[in-house]
Amino acid sequence: MREGNVYSTSMALSPRRDLAVDYVRLSAEITTYAEDGAKIMMKNGWLEQPPMAADRDELVKEK
């Protein structure tokens, strides 16, 4: 979520406090959009399980 980081930085650095409401609204919209996309991917079998970190213990055993 790169956009979320940009909005957070913009909100923190902007001298205009009235823009904070817009940044918060946009961040919420992006989150909803990403959630909808994930649901579509799971429904179609394109994403069955979220990406997981590698099991370091298993990697050590294989060598």
mmCIF file of N, CA and C in Angstrom:
data_model
loop_
_atom_site.group_PDB
_atom_site.id
_atom_site.type_symbol
_atom_site.label_atom_id
_atom_site.label_comp_id
_atom_site.label_asym_id
_atom_site.label_seq_id
_atom_site.Cartn_x
_atom_site.Cartn_y
_atom_site.Cartn_z
ATOM 1 N N MET A 1 0.824 -1.184 0.000
ATOM 2 C CA MET A 1 0.000 0.000 0.000
ATOM 3 C C MET A 1 0.866 1.245 0.000
ATOM 4 N N ARG A 2 1.413 1.470 -1.085
ATOM 5 C CA ARG A 2 2.288 2.619 -1.199
ATOM 6 C C ARG A 2 1.529 3.924 -1.002
ATOM 7 N N GLU A 3 0.310 4.004 -1.544
ATOM 8 C CA GLU A 3 -0.458 5.241 -1.449
ATOM 9 C C GLU A 3 -0.735 5.609 0.005
ATOM 10 N N GLY A 4 -0.992 4.619 0.830
ATOM 11 C CA GLY A 4 -1.240 4.884 2.241
ATOM 12 C C GLY A 4 -0.058 5.563 2.902
ATOM 13 N N ASN A 5 1.150 5.124 2.532
ATOM 14 C CA ASN A 5 2.351 5.744 3.083
ATOM 15 C C ASN A 5 2.491 7.182 2.608
ATOM 16 N N VAL A 6 2.175 7.425 1.351
ATOM 17 C CA VAL A 6 2.264 8.781 0.817
ATOM 18 C C VAL A 6 1.258 9.689 1.517
ATOM 19 N N TYR A 7 0.045 9.199 1.722
ATOM 20 C CA TYR A 7 -0.968 10.014 2.396
ATOM 21 C C TYR A 7 -0.581 10.284 3.840
ATOM 22 N N SER A 8 -0.024 9.300 4.509
ATOM 23 C CA SER A 8 0.393 9.507 5.905
ATOM 24 C C SER A 8 1.485 10.558 5.986
ATOM 25 N N THR A 9 2.453 10.468 5.091
ATOM 26 C CA THR A 9 3.537 11.450 5.076
ATOM 27 C C THR A 9 3.005 12.834 4.744
ATOM 28 N N SER A 10 2.123 12.895 3.758
ATOM 29 C CA SER A 10 1.541 14.185 3.373
ATOM 30 C C SER A 10 0.765 14.804 4.517
ATOM 31 N N MET A 11 0.011 13.970 5.224
ATOM 32 C CA MET A 11 -0.782 14.467 6.345
ATOM 33 C C MET A 11 0.133 15.000 7.450
ATOM 34 N N ALA A 12 1.224 14.305 7.690
ATOM 35 C CA ALA A 12 2.125 14.719 8.773
ATOM 36 C C ALA A 12 2.899 15.987 8.421
ATOM 37 N N LEU A 13 3.232 16.154 7.149
ATOM 38 C CA LEU A 13 4.087 17.273 6.764
ATOM 39 C C LEU A 13 3.343 18.499 6.253
ATOM 40 N N SER A 14 2.070 18.349 5.939
ATOM 41 C CA SER A 14 1.316 19.461 5.372
ATOM 42 C C SER A 14 0.949 20.476 6.452
ATOM 43 N N PRO A 15 1.189 21.743 6.165
ATOM 44 C CA PRO A 15 0.758 22.772 7.123
ATOM 45 C C PRO A 15 -0.763 22.986 7.090
ATOM 46 N N ARG A 16 -1.422 22.462 6.083
ATOM 47 C CA ARG A 16 -2.871 22.615 5.959
ATOM 48 C C ARG A 16 -3.569 21.451 6.647
ATOM 49 N N ARG A 17 -4.120 21.696 7.787
ATOM 50 C CA ARG A 17 -4.783 20.656 8.576
ATOM 51 C C ARG A 17 -6.137 20.259 7.979
ATOM 52 N N ASP A 18 -6.697 21.098 7.128
ATOM 53 C CA ASP A 18 -7.975 20.747 6.524
ATOM 54 C C ASP A 18 -7.836 19.602 5.520
ATOM 55 N N LEU A 19 -6.631 19.355 5.035
ATOM 56 C CA LEU A 19 -6.417 18.258 4.092
ATOM 57 C C LEU A 19 -6.386 16.896 4.782
ATOM 58 N N ALA A 20 -6.178 16.884 6.084
ATOM 59 C CA ALA A 20 -6.095 15.623 6.823
ATOM 60 C C ALA A 20 -7.358 14.790 6.640
ATOM 61 N N VAL A 21 -8.508 15.426 6.607
ATOM 62 C CA VAL A 21 -9.778 14.712 6.429
ATOM 63 C C VAL A 21 -9.789 13.996 5.079
ATOM 64 N N ASP A 22 -9.310 14.679 4.046
ATOM 65 C CA ASP A 22 -9.261 14.055 2.718
ATOM 66 C C ASP A 22 -8.288 12.880 2.693
ATOM 67 N N TYR A 23 -7.139 13.030 3.320
ATOM 68 C CA TYR A 23 -6.155 11.944 3.342
ATOM 69 C C TYR A 23 -6.697 10.717 4.082
ATOM 70 N N VAL A 24 -7.378 10.941 5.182
ATOM 71 C CA VAL A 24 -7.969 9.825 5.937
ATOM 72 C C VAL A 24 -9.050 9.143 5.102
ATOM 73 N N ARG A 25 -9.880 9.918 4.437
ATOM 74 C CA ARG A 25 -10.932 9.349 3.580
ATOM 75 C C ARG A 25 -10.329 8.535 2.443
ATOM 76 N N LEU A 26 -9.301 9.081 1.807
ATOM 77 C CA LEU A 26 -8.663 8.358 0.702
ATOM 78 C C LEU A 26 -8.005 7.070 1.187
ATOM 79 N N SER A 27 -7.389 7.100 2.347
ATOM 80 C CA SER A 27 -6.773 5.890 2.905
ATOM 81 C C SER A 27 -7.827 4.821 3.162
ATOM 82 N N ALA A 28 -8.983 5.217 3.674
ATOM 83 C CA ALA A 28 -10.067 4.261 3.915
ATOM 84 C C ALA A 28 -10.581 3.681 2.597
ATOM 85 N N GLU A 29 -10.702 4.526 1.572
ATOM 86 C CA GLU A 29 -11.162 4.044 0.267
ATOM 87 C C GLU A 29 -10.172 3.046 -0.331
ATOM 88 N N ILE A 30 -8.881 3.312 -0.196
ATOM 89 C CA ILE A 30 -7.860 2.406 -0.732
ATOM 90 C C ILE A 30 -7.919 1.069 -0.011
ATOM 91 N N THR A 31 -8.120 1.098 1.301
ATOM 92 C CA THR A 31 -8.213 -0.140 2.071
ATOM 93 C C THR A 31 -9.410 -0.972 1.617
ATOM 94 N N THR A 32 -10.543 -0.313 1.409
ATOM 95 C CA THR A 32 -11.741 -1.014 0.944
ATOM 96 C C THR A 32 -11.518 -1.588 -0.451
ATOM 97 N N TYR A 33 -10.882 -0.827 -1.316
ATOM 98 C CA TYR A 33 -10.593 -1.265 -2.677
ATOM 99 C C TYR A 33 -9.671 -2.493 -2.656
ATOM 100 N N ALA A 34 -8.637 -2.458 -1.823
ATOM 101 C CA ALA A 34 -7.714 -3.589 -1.722
ATOM 102 C C ALA A 34 -8.421 -4.828 -1.167
ATOM 103 N N GLU A 35 -9.289 -4.635 -0.191
ATOM 104 C CA GLU A 35 -10.035 -5.761 0.375
ATOM 105 C C GLU A 35 -10.953 -6.386 -0.678
ATOM 106 N N ASP A 36 -11.632 -5.549 -1.443
ATOM 107 C CA ASP A 36 -12.493 -6.058 -2.512
ATOM 108 C C ASP A 36 -11.685 -6.851 -3.534
ATOM 109 N N GLY A 37 -10.514 -6.345 -3.874
ATOM 110 C CA GLY A 37 -9.649 -7.049 -4.817
ATOM 111 C C GLY A 37 -9.207 -8.401 -4.289
ATOM 112 N N ALA A 38 -8.865 -8.457 -3.012
ATOM 113 C CA ALA A 38 -8.457 -9.730 -2.407
ATOM 114 C C ALA A 38 -9.611 -10.727 -2.406
ATOM 115 N N LYS A 39 -10.820 -10.249 -2.121
ATOM 116 C CA LYS A 39 -11.987 -11.140 -2.129
ATOM 117 C C LYS A 39 -12.248 -11.689 -3.526
ATOM 118 N N ILE A 40 -12.114 -10.850 -4.547
ATOM 119 C CA ILE A 40 -12.300 -11.305 -5.927
ATOM 120 C C ILE A 40 -11.258 -12.357 -6.276
ATOM 121 N N MET A 41 -10.006 -12.124 -5.877
ATOM 122 C CA MET A 41 -8.941 -13.081 -6.167
ATOM 123 C C MET A 41 -9.195 -14.416 -5.474
ATOM 124 N N MET A 42 -9.650 -14.395 -4.232
ATOM 125 C CA MET A 42 -9.939 -15.643 -3.519
ATOM 126 C C MET A 42 -11.137 -16.361 -4.136
ATOM 127 N N LYS A 43 -12.156 -15.602 -4.534
ATOM 128 C CA LYS A 43 -13.353 -16.192 -5.138
ATOM 129 C C LYS A 43 -13.018 -16.924 -6.434
ATOM 130 N N ASN A 44 -12.087 -16.399 -7.203
ATOM 131 C CA ASN A 44 -11.710 -16.989 -8.482
ATOM 132 C C ASN A 44 -10.556 -17.983 -8.369
ATOM 133 N N GLY A 45 -10.068 -18.208 -7.155
ATOM 134 C CA GLY A 45 -8.987 -19.165 -6.962
ATOM 135 C C GLY A 45 -7.619 -18.633 -7.345
ATOM 136 N N TRP A 46 -7.499 -17.342 -7.525
ATOM 137 C CA TRP A 46 -6.216 -16.750 -7.874
ATOM 138 C C TRP A 46 -5.354 -16.522 -6.648
ATOM 139 N N LEU A 47 -5.974 -16.472 -5.491
ATOM 140 C CA LEU A 47 -5.256 -16.291 -4.233
ATOM 141 C C LEU A 47 -5.954 -17.161 -3.205
ATOM 142 N N GLU A 48 -5.372 -18.322 -2.974
ATOM 143 C CA GLU A 48 -5.996 -19.249 -2.039
ATOM 144 C C GLU A 48 -5.566 -18.978 -0.615
ATOM 145 N N GLN A 49 -4.347 -18.504 -0.444
ATOM 146 C CA GLN A 49 -3.820 -18.220 0.885
ATOM 147 C C GLN A 49 -2.889 -17.024 0.762
ATOM 148 N N PRO A 50 -2.951 -16.098 1.694
ATOM 149 C CA PRO A 50 -2.041 -14.958 1.633
ATOM 150 C C PRO A 50 -0.587 -15.431 1.656
ATOM 151 N N PRO A 51 0.309 -14.692 1.012
ATOM 152 C CA PRO A 51 1.718 -15.067 1.023
ATOM 153 C C PRO A 51 2.233 -15.186 2.460
ATOM 154 N N MET A 52 3.024 -16.223 2.686
ATOM 155 C CA MET A 52 3.562 -16.482 4.019
ATOM 156 C C MET A 52 5.081 -16.348 3.987
ATOM 157 N N ALA A 53 5.660 -16.078 5.130
ATOM 158 C CA ALA A 53 7.117 -16.037 5.244
ATOM 159 C C ALA A 53 7.657 -17.456 5.147
ATOM 160 N N ALA A 54 8.860 -17.572 4.645
ATOM 161 C CA ALA A 54 9.487 -18.883 4.532
ATOM 162 C C ALA A 54 9.730 -19.471 5.924
ATOM 163 N N ASP A 55 9.573 -20.793 6.034
ATOM 164 C CA ASP A 55 9.824 -21.482 7.292
ATOM 165 C C ASP A 55 11.332 -21.671 7.422
ATOM 166 N N ARG A 56 11.957 -20.862 8.210
ATOM 167 C CA ARG A 56 13.424 -20.872 8.342
ATOM 168 C C ARG A 56 13.938 -22.201 8.879
ATOM 169 N N ASP A 57 13.197 -22.810 9.798
ATOM 170 C CA ASP A 57 13.627 -24.097 10.358
ATOM 171 C C ASP A 57 13.687 -25.169 9.278
ATOM 172 N N GLU A 58 12.689 -25.198 8.394
ATOM 173 C CA GLU A 58 12.678 -26.175 7.303
ATOM 174 C C GLU A 58 13.803 -25.900 6.320
ATOM 175 N N LEU A 59 14.090 -24.653 6.060
ATOM 176 C CA LEU A 59 15.178 -24.304 5.136
ATOM 177 C C LEU A 59 16.523 -24.768 5.680
ATOM 178 N N VAL A 60 16.724 -24.652 6.983
ATOM 179 C CA VAL A 60 17.986 -25.083 7.591
ATOM 180 C C VAL A 60 18.114 -26.600 7.508
ATOM 181 N N LYS A 61 17.010 -27.321 7.718
ATOM 182 C CA LYS A 61 17.038 -28.784 7.679
ATOM 183 C C LYS A 61 17.371 -29.318 6.284
ATOM 184 N N GLU A 62 16.964 -28.586 5.242
ATOM 185 C CA GLU A 62 17.163 -29.058 3.872
ATOM 186 C C GLU A 62 18.625 -29.026 3.466
ATOM 187 N N LYS A 63 19.443 -28.204 4.060
ATOM 188 C CA LYS A 63 20.849 -28.063 3.643
ATOM 189 C C LYS A 63 21.735 -29.099 4.216
#
